[in-house]
Amino acid sequence: MKIGFDAKKAIVNRTGIGNYSRRVAVALSETYPDDDFVMFGPRKQPVEPIASHENLSYAYPPALGGKLTYELWRNRFLRGRLRRDGIDVYHGLSNEIPMGLDHSGTRTVVTIHDLIFLTRPETFKPGMRMKLKKKTLYACRHADRIIAISQRTADDIVRLYGIDPAKIDIVYQSIDSVYFNPVADERKAEIRDKYRLPERYILCVGTIEQRKNQELIIKALPKLPKDICAVIAGRPTPYQQRLETLASELGVGDRVTILNGVPTADLPGLYQNAAIFCLPSIYEGFGLPVAEALASRVPVIAATGSCLEEAGGPDSIYIDPEDDTALAEAVMKITGDEALRRNMIEHGAEFAKRFSDATMAKELMAVYGKC
């Protein structure tokens, strides 16, 4: 089988959907060496390295003409290229597929990560919201198969777009195997010194934005012992200033560390130095950092209301994303009960094993076979 990927995000995005796209391409090419995979993107060189395999190649516009040239090529001339290259299935990895492929003879699959722009519209600007709605609705209606990254996302697709659930497959994202590997004590000490990490901290990883709701952690700090701090790591948005102001107003500014631009290589150490991981998001499509924390053997507290139970499993603790008292109580419960803490760590690490590259690749190939 020859699979093509709409690899725009894989090429240009360092985090989030970019990471997902790169992991899909590498996992499939490694798991299925007798099949061929082609990444169709705006340029050959990705922002993050993609493992080189003989059966994984690139395709891109014949001339460098910027974003407009790429979009024209992608939406007008790609159909002919797919036919000439003998692509059996074309997989849009980032919520969209080019227009007109349903009339090209090439079967299509699209991964829908979330419909947060519809479920939480206040977190998006109107123009962006309309753009995302148009792209995802087109993809859901015209793709032969839809991959949802969680049951909650699948339910949203059915409820908000009226799509037949029989058209949807749920395939969870995989975790980089590096998170399952214990970080050496020397390396953990280096990470602690590099970022001036406190001895005991609650960690939150993810874009620092209102939807992620990191302020709940800060609001919980005054209710916790003074040696328990918060470390928030992620790409900054204007919301970061709100967090810094809130921490100052609550008198916990010296207990909050905000880190921007943490390299991927440092994340395992950041996780494994943490006492607790917390993702209090108001809404998520899946919540990959929760699964990464479980693999890193860190007890997890996450918010109810979206899909985080799917990422965190039955042995994590879930709290209302608006209840800082419940968060503080959950932290005290974990830190005050070593047996509970060990149980959460052991069962959580076992639960995280289901998010492997091999499992994801096998399930994706099964979806392609349905086309």
Coordinates of C-alpha atoms in Angstrom, one line a residue:
M1 CA 0.0 0.0 0.0
K2 CA 1.2 3.5 -0.7
I3 CA 0.0 6.2 1.8
G4 CA 0.2 9.9 1.3
F5 CA 0.2 12.4 4.2
D6 CA -1.0 16.0 4.2
A7 CA 2.1 16.9 6.2
K8 CA 1.9 20.7 6.5
K9 CA 1.9 20.6 10.3
A10 CA 4.6 17.9 10.4
I11 CA 6.9 20.2 8.5
V12 CA 6.2 23.6 10.0
N13 CA 4.9 23.0 13.6
R14 CA 7.2 22.1 16.5
T15 CA 4.5 21.0 19.0
G16 CA 1.0 19.7 19.2
I17 CA -0.4 18.5 15.9
G18 CA 3.1 18.8 14.4
N19 CA 4.4 16.2 16.9
Y20 CA 1.4 14.0 16.2
S21 CA 2.0 14.1 12.4
R22 CA 5.7 13.3 12.7
R23 CA 5.0 10.4 15.1
V24 CA 2.4 8.9 12.7
A25 CA 4.7 9.0 9.7
V26 CA 7.6 7.5 11.6
A27 CA 5.5 4.8 13.5
L28 CA 3.9 3.6 10.2
S29 CA 7.2 3.6 8.2
E30 CA 8.9 1.6 11.0
T31 CA 6.1 -0.8 11.6
Y32 CA 5.3 -1.5 7.9
P33 CA 8.6 -1.5 6.1
D34 CA 7.1 -3.1 3.0
D35 CA 4.6 -0.2 2.5
D36 CA 5.5 3.2 1.2
F37 CA 4.7 6.6 2.8
V38 CA 4.9 10.0 1.2
M39 CA 4.8 13.3 3.1
F40 CA 3.2 16.1 1.0
G41 CA 4.3 19.4 2.5
P42 CA 5.4 23.0 1.8
R43 CA 9.1 22.1 2.1
K44 CA 11.3 19.1 2.6
Q45 CA 13.1 20.1 5.8
P46 CA 10.9 19.8 8.9
V47 CA 11.4 22.0 12.0
E48 CA 12.0 18.9 14.0
P49 CA 13.9 15.9 12.6
I50 CA 12.0 13.0 11.2
A51 CA 13.7 9.6 11.3
S52 CA 14.9 8.6 7.9
H53 CA 13.5 5.4 6.4
E54 CA 13.8 4.1 2.8
N55 CA 10.0 3.8 2.6
L56 CA 9.4 7.4 3.8
S57 CA 9.8 10.2 1.3
Y58 CA 8.8 13.8 0.6
A59 CA 6.8 15.6 -2.1
Y60 CA 6.5 19.4 -2.3
P61 CA 5.7 22.2 -4.8
P62 CA 8.1 22.2 -7.8
A63 CA 9.0 25.9 -7.2
L64 CA 9.5 28.0 -4.1
G65 CA 6.8 30.6 -4.2
G66 CA 5.7 31.0 -0.6
K67 CA 2.4 30.1 1.2
L68 CA 0.1 31.1 -1.7
T69 CA 1.9 28.9 -4.2
Y70 CA 1.8 26.0 -1.8
E71 CA -1.9 26.3 -1.1
L72 CA -2.6 26.6 -4.9
W73 CA -0.6 23.4 -5.5
R74 CA -2.2 21.6 -2.6
N75 CA -5.8 22.4 -3.5
R76 CA -5.6 22.4 -7.3
F77 CA -2.7 20.3 -8.6
L78 CA -2.3 17.7 -5.9
R79 CA -5.0 15.4 -7.3
G80 CA -3.0 14.8 -10.5
R81 CA 0.2 14.2 -8.5
L82 CA -1.5 11.6 -6.3
R83 CA -2.7 9.7 -9.3
R84 CA 0.7 9.8 -11.0
D85 CA 2.4 8.7 -7.7
G86 CA -0.1 5.8 -7.3
I87 CA -1.2 7.0 -3.8
D88 CA -3.8 4.5 -2.5
V89 CA -4.9 6.5 0.6
Y90 CA -4.3 10.2 1.4
H91 CA -4.4 11.0 5.1
G92 CA -5.0 14.6 6.3
L93 CA -3.2 14.6 9.7
S94 CA -4.4 18.0 10.9
N95 CA -8.2 18.4 10.7
E96 CA -8.4 19.0 7.0
I97 CA -8.0 17.6 3.5
P98 CA -7.5 19.5 0.2
M99 CA -10.6 20.2 -1.8
G100 CA -11.7 17.9 -4.6
L101 CA -9.9 14.8 -3.6
D102 CA -13.2 12.9 -3.4
H103 CA -13.4 13.2 -7.2
S104 CA -9.8 12.2 -7.8
G105 CA -10.0 8.4 -7.3
T106 CA -7.8 8.6 -4.3
R107 CA -9.3 7.4 -1.0
T108 CA -9.1 9.9 1.9
V109 CA -8.8 9.8 5.7
V110 CA -8.7 12.8 8.0
T111 CA -7.7 13.0 11.7
I112 CA -9.9 15.3 13.7
H113 CA -8.1 16.3 16.9
D114 CA -10.9 18.4 18.4
L115 CA -13.8 20.8 17.8
I116 CA -12.9 23.1 20.6
F117 CA -13.6 26.1 18.4
L118 CA -17.2 25.0 18.5
T119 CA -17.4 23.6 22.1
R120 CA -15.5 26.6 23.6
P121 CA -16.0 29.3 20.9
E122 CA -15.0 32.1 23.4
T123 CA -11.4 30.9 23.3
F124 CA -11.1 31.7 19.5
K125 CA -11.3 34.9 17.5
P126 CA -14.4 34.9 15.2
G127 CA -12.4 34.8 12.0
M128 CA -10.3 31.8 13.1
R129 CA -13.4 30.1 14.4
M130 CA -15.1 30.4 11.1
K131 CA -12.0 29.2 9.2
L132 CA -11.6 26.2 11.3
K133 CA -15.3 25.3 11.1
K134 CA -15.3 25.5 7.3
K135 CA -12.1 23.3 7.0
T136 CA -13.2 20.6 9.5
L137 CA -16.8 20.4 8.3
Y138 CA -15.6 20.0 4.7
A139 CA -13.1 17.3 5.8
C140 CA -15.7 15.4 7.8
R141 CA -18.2 15.4 5.0
H142 CA -15.8 14.5 2.1
A143 CA -13.3 12.1 3.7
D144 CA -13.9 8.4 3.3
R145 CA -13.0 7.7 6.9
I146 CA -12.6 10.0 9.9
I147 CA -10.1 9.3 12.7
A148 CA -10.9 10.9 16.1
I149 CA -8.2 11.0 18.7
S150 CA -10.6 10.4 21.5
Q151 CA -14.2 9.2 22.1
R152 CA -15.1 12.7 23.2
T153 CA -13.9 14.1 19.9
A154 CA -15.9 11.4 18.0
D155 CA -19.0 12.3 20.0
D156 CA -18.5 16.0 19.2
I157 CA -18.2 15.2 15.4
V158 CA -21.5 13.3 15.5
R159 CA -23.3 15.8 17.7
L160 CA -22.1 19.0 16.0
Y161 CA -21.7 18.0 12.4
G162 CA -24.3 15.2 12.1
I163 CA -21.8 12.7 10.8
D164 CA -22.7 9.0 10.8
P165 CA -20.7 7.4 13.7
A166 CA -20.0 4.4 11.5
K167 CA -17.7 6.6 9.5
I168 CA -15.5 7.3 12.5
D169 CA -12.7 5.3 14.0
I170 CA -11.0 6.2 17.4
V171 CA -7.2 5.9 17.3
Y172 CA -5.3 7.3 20.2
Q173 CA -2.1 9.2 19.9
S174 CA 1.2 7.4 20.9
I175 CA 3.7 8.5 23.5
D176 CA 7.3 8.9 22.7
S177 CA 9.1 5.9 24.2
V178 CA 11.6 8.2 25.9
Y179 CA 8.9 9.0 28.6
F180 CA 8.9 5.4 29.7
N181 CA 12.6 5.4 30.4
P182 CA 13.9 6.4 33.8
V183 CA 16.1 9.5 33.6
A184 CA 19.4 9.1 35.3
D185 CA 19.8 10.9 38.7
E186 CA 22.6 13.0 37.3
R187 CA 20.5 14.2 34.4
K188 CA 17.6 14.9 36.7
A189 CA 19.9 17.0 38.8
E190 CA 21.0 18.9 35.7
I191 CA 17.4 19.7 34.8
R192 CA 16.7 20.8 38.3
D193 CA 19.6 23.1 38.3
K194 CA 19.1 24.4 34.8
Y195 CA 15.5 25.5 35.5
R196 CA 16.0 26.2 39.2
L197 CA 13.2 23.8 40.1
P198 CA 11.8 23.7 43.6
E199 CA 12.1 20.5 45.6
R200 CA 8.4 19.6 45.5
Y201 CA 6.3 20.9 42.6
I202 CA 3.1 20.4 40.7
L203 CA 3.9 20.3 37.0
C204 CA 1.7 21.4 34.1
V205 CA 2.8 21.1 30.5
G206 CA 1.0 22.7 27.6
T207 CA 0.4 25.9 25.8
I208 CA -0.1 28.7 28.4
E209 CA -3.6 29.7 27.4
Q210 CA -7.0 30.3 29.0
R211 CA -8.4 27.0 27.9
K212 CA -5.6 25.1 29.7
N213 CA -6.8 26.8 32.9
Q214 CA -3.4 26.9 34.6
E215 CA -4.7 29.6 37.0
L216 CA -6.5 26.8 38.9
I217 CA -3.1 25.5 40.1
I218 CA -2.1 29.0 41.2
K219 CA -5.4 29.5 43.1
A220 CA -4.8 26.2 44.9
L221 CA -1.3 27.1 46.1
P222 CA -2.4 29.2 49.1
K223 CA -4.4 26.2 50.4
L224 CA -1.2 24.0 50.3
P225 CA 1.9 23.8 52.4
K226 CA 4.4 26.5 51.4
D227 CA 7.0 24.0 50.2
I228 CA 4.6 22.8 47.4
C229 CA 5.2 24.9 44.3
A230 CA 4.0 25.0 40.7
V231 CA 6.0 24.7 37.5
I232 CA 4.1 25.6 34.3
A233 CA 5.9 24.9 31.0
G234 CA 4.6 25.8 27.6
R235 CA 4.4 28.2 24.7
P236 CA 3.4 31.6 26.0
T237 CA 0.3 33.6 25.1
P238 CA -1.0 36.9 26.7
Y239 CA -2.7 34.6 29.3
Q240 CA 0.8 34.2 30.9
Q241 CA 0.7 37.7 32.2
R242 CA -2.6 37.0 33.8
L243 CA -1.1 34.0 35.6
E244 CA 1.9 36.1 36.8
T245 CA -0.4 38.9 38.1
L246 CA -2.7 36.3 39.8
A247 CA 0.3 34.7 41.6
S248 CA 1.5 38.1 42.8
E249 CA -2.0 39.0 44.1
L250 CA -2.3 35.7 46.0
G251 CA 1.1 36.1 47.5
V252 CA 2.5 33.0 45.9
G253 CA 4.7 34.6 43.2
D254 CA 7.8 33.0 44.7
R255 CA 6.2 29.6 44.4
V256 CA 5.3 29.7 40.7
T257 CA 7.9 29.0 37.9
I258 CA 6.8 29.6 34.3
L259 CA 9.0 28.1 31.6
N260 CA 8.8 28.9 27.9
G261 CA 10.6 27.1 25.1
V262 CA 11.7 24.0 27.0
P263 CA 13.4 21.6 24.6
T264 CA 11.8 18.2 24.0
A265 CA 14.9 16.6 25.3
D266 CA 14.4 18.2 28.7
L267 CA 10.8 17.2 29.2
P268 CA 11.4 13.7 30.6
G269 CA 13.5 15.1 33.4
L270 CA 11.0 17.9 34.0
Y271 CA 8.2 15.3 34.4
Q272 CA 10.3 12.8 36.5
N273 CA 11.4 15.5 38.9
A274 CA 7.7 16.5 39.6
A275 CA 5.8 15.4 42.7
I276 CA 2.4 15.6 40.8
F277 CA 1.3 16.4 37.3
C278 CA -1.9 18.4 36.9
L279 CA -3.8 19.3 33.7
P280 CA -6.8 21.4 34.8
S281 CA -8.0 22.2 31.2
I282 CA -11.5 23.3 30.6
Y283 CA -11.5 21.3 27.4
E284 CA -9.1 19.0 25.5
G285 CA -9.2 16.8 22.4
F286 CA -7.1 14.2 24.2
G287 CA -4.5 15.5 26.6
L288 CA -1.3 13.9 25.6
P289 CA 0.8 15.4 28.5
V290 CA -1.4 13.4 30.9
A291 CA -0.4 10.1 29.2
E292 CA 3.2 11.3 29.1
A293 CA 3.1 12.0 32.9
L294 CA 1.7 8.5 33.5
A295 CA 4.5 7.0 31.5
S296 CA 7.0 9.1 33.5
R297 CA 5.6 7.5 36.7
V298 CA 4.1 10.7 38.0
P299 CA 0.7 10.7 39.7
V300 CA -1.9 12.7 37.8
I301 CA -4.7 15.1 38.6
A302 CA -6.8 16.2 35.7
A303 CA -10.1 18.0 35.0
T304 CA -13.5 16.5 34.3
G305 CA -15.6 17.7 31.5
S306 CA -13.8 16.6 28.3
C307 CA -11.7 13.6 27.5
L308 CA -8.9 13.6 30.1
E309 CA -10.2 10.4 31.7
E310 CA -9.4 8.6 28.4
A311 CA -5.8 9.8 28.7
G312 CA -5.4 9.4 32.4
G313 CA -7.2 6.1 33.1
P314 CA -9.1 4.9 36.1
D315 CA -6.4 5.5 38.7
S316 CA -5.8 9.2 38.2
I317 CA -7.8 11.8 40.2
Y318 CA -10.3 14.1 38.4
I319 CA -11.6 17.4 39.7
D320 CA -13.9 20.1 38.5
P321 CA -11.9 22.6 36.5
E322 CA -13.4 25.5 38.5
D323 CA -12.8 24.0 42.0
D324 CA -9.4 25.0 43.3
T325 CA -10.3 23.6 46.7
A326 CA -10.9 20.2 45.2
L327 CA -7.5 20.5 43.5
A328 CA -5.8 21.4 46.8
E329 CA -7.5 18.5 48.5
A330 CA -6.4 16.1 45.8
V331 CA -2.8 17.2 46.1
M332 CA -2.9 16.7 49.9
K333 CA -4.5 13.3 49.4
I334 CA -1.7 12.1 47.2
T335 CA 1.2 13.7 49.2
G336 CA -0.2 12.4 52.4
D337 CA -0.8 8.8 51.4
E338 CA 2.3 7.0 50.2
A339 CA 0.3 3.8 49.4
L340 CA -2.1 5.7 47.2
R341 CA 0.7 7.5 45.5
R342 CA 2.5 4.2 44.7
N343 CA -0.7 2.7 43.4
M344 CA -1.3 5.7 41.2
I345 CA 2.2 5.5 39.8
E346 CA 2.2 1.8 39.1
H347 CA -1.3 1.5 37.6
G348 CA -0.8 4.7 35.7
A349 CA 2.4 3.5 34.1
E350 CA 0.7 0.3 33.1
F351 CA -2.3 2.2 31.6
A352 CA 0.1 4.3 29.5
K353 CA 1.5 1.3 27.7
R354 CA -1.6 1.3 25.5
F355 CA -0.4 4.5 23.9
S356 CA 2.5 2.9 21.9
D357 CA 3.7 3.6 18.4
A358 CA 3.1 0.0 17.3
T359 CA -0.5 0.1 18.6
M360 CA -1.2 3.4 16.8
A361 CA 0.3 2.2 13.6
K362 CA -1.6 -1.0 13.6
E363 CA -4.9 0.8 14.2
L364 CA -4.2 3.4 11.5
M365 CA -3.4 0.7 8.9
A366 CA -6.7 -1.0 9.8
V367 CA -8.5 2.3 9.0
Y368 CA -6.7 2.6 5.7
G369 CA -7.9 -0.9 4.9
K370 CA -11.5 0.1 5.3
C371 CA -11.3 2.8 2.6

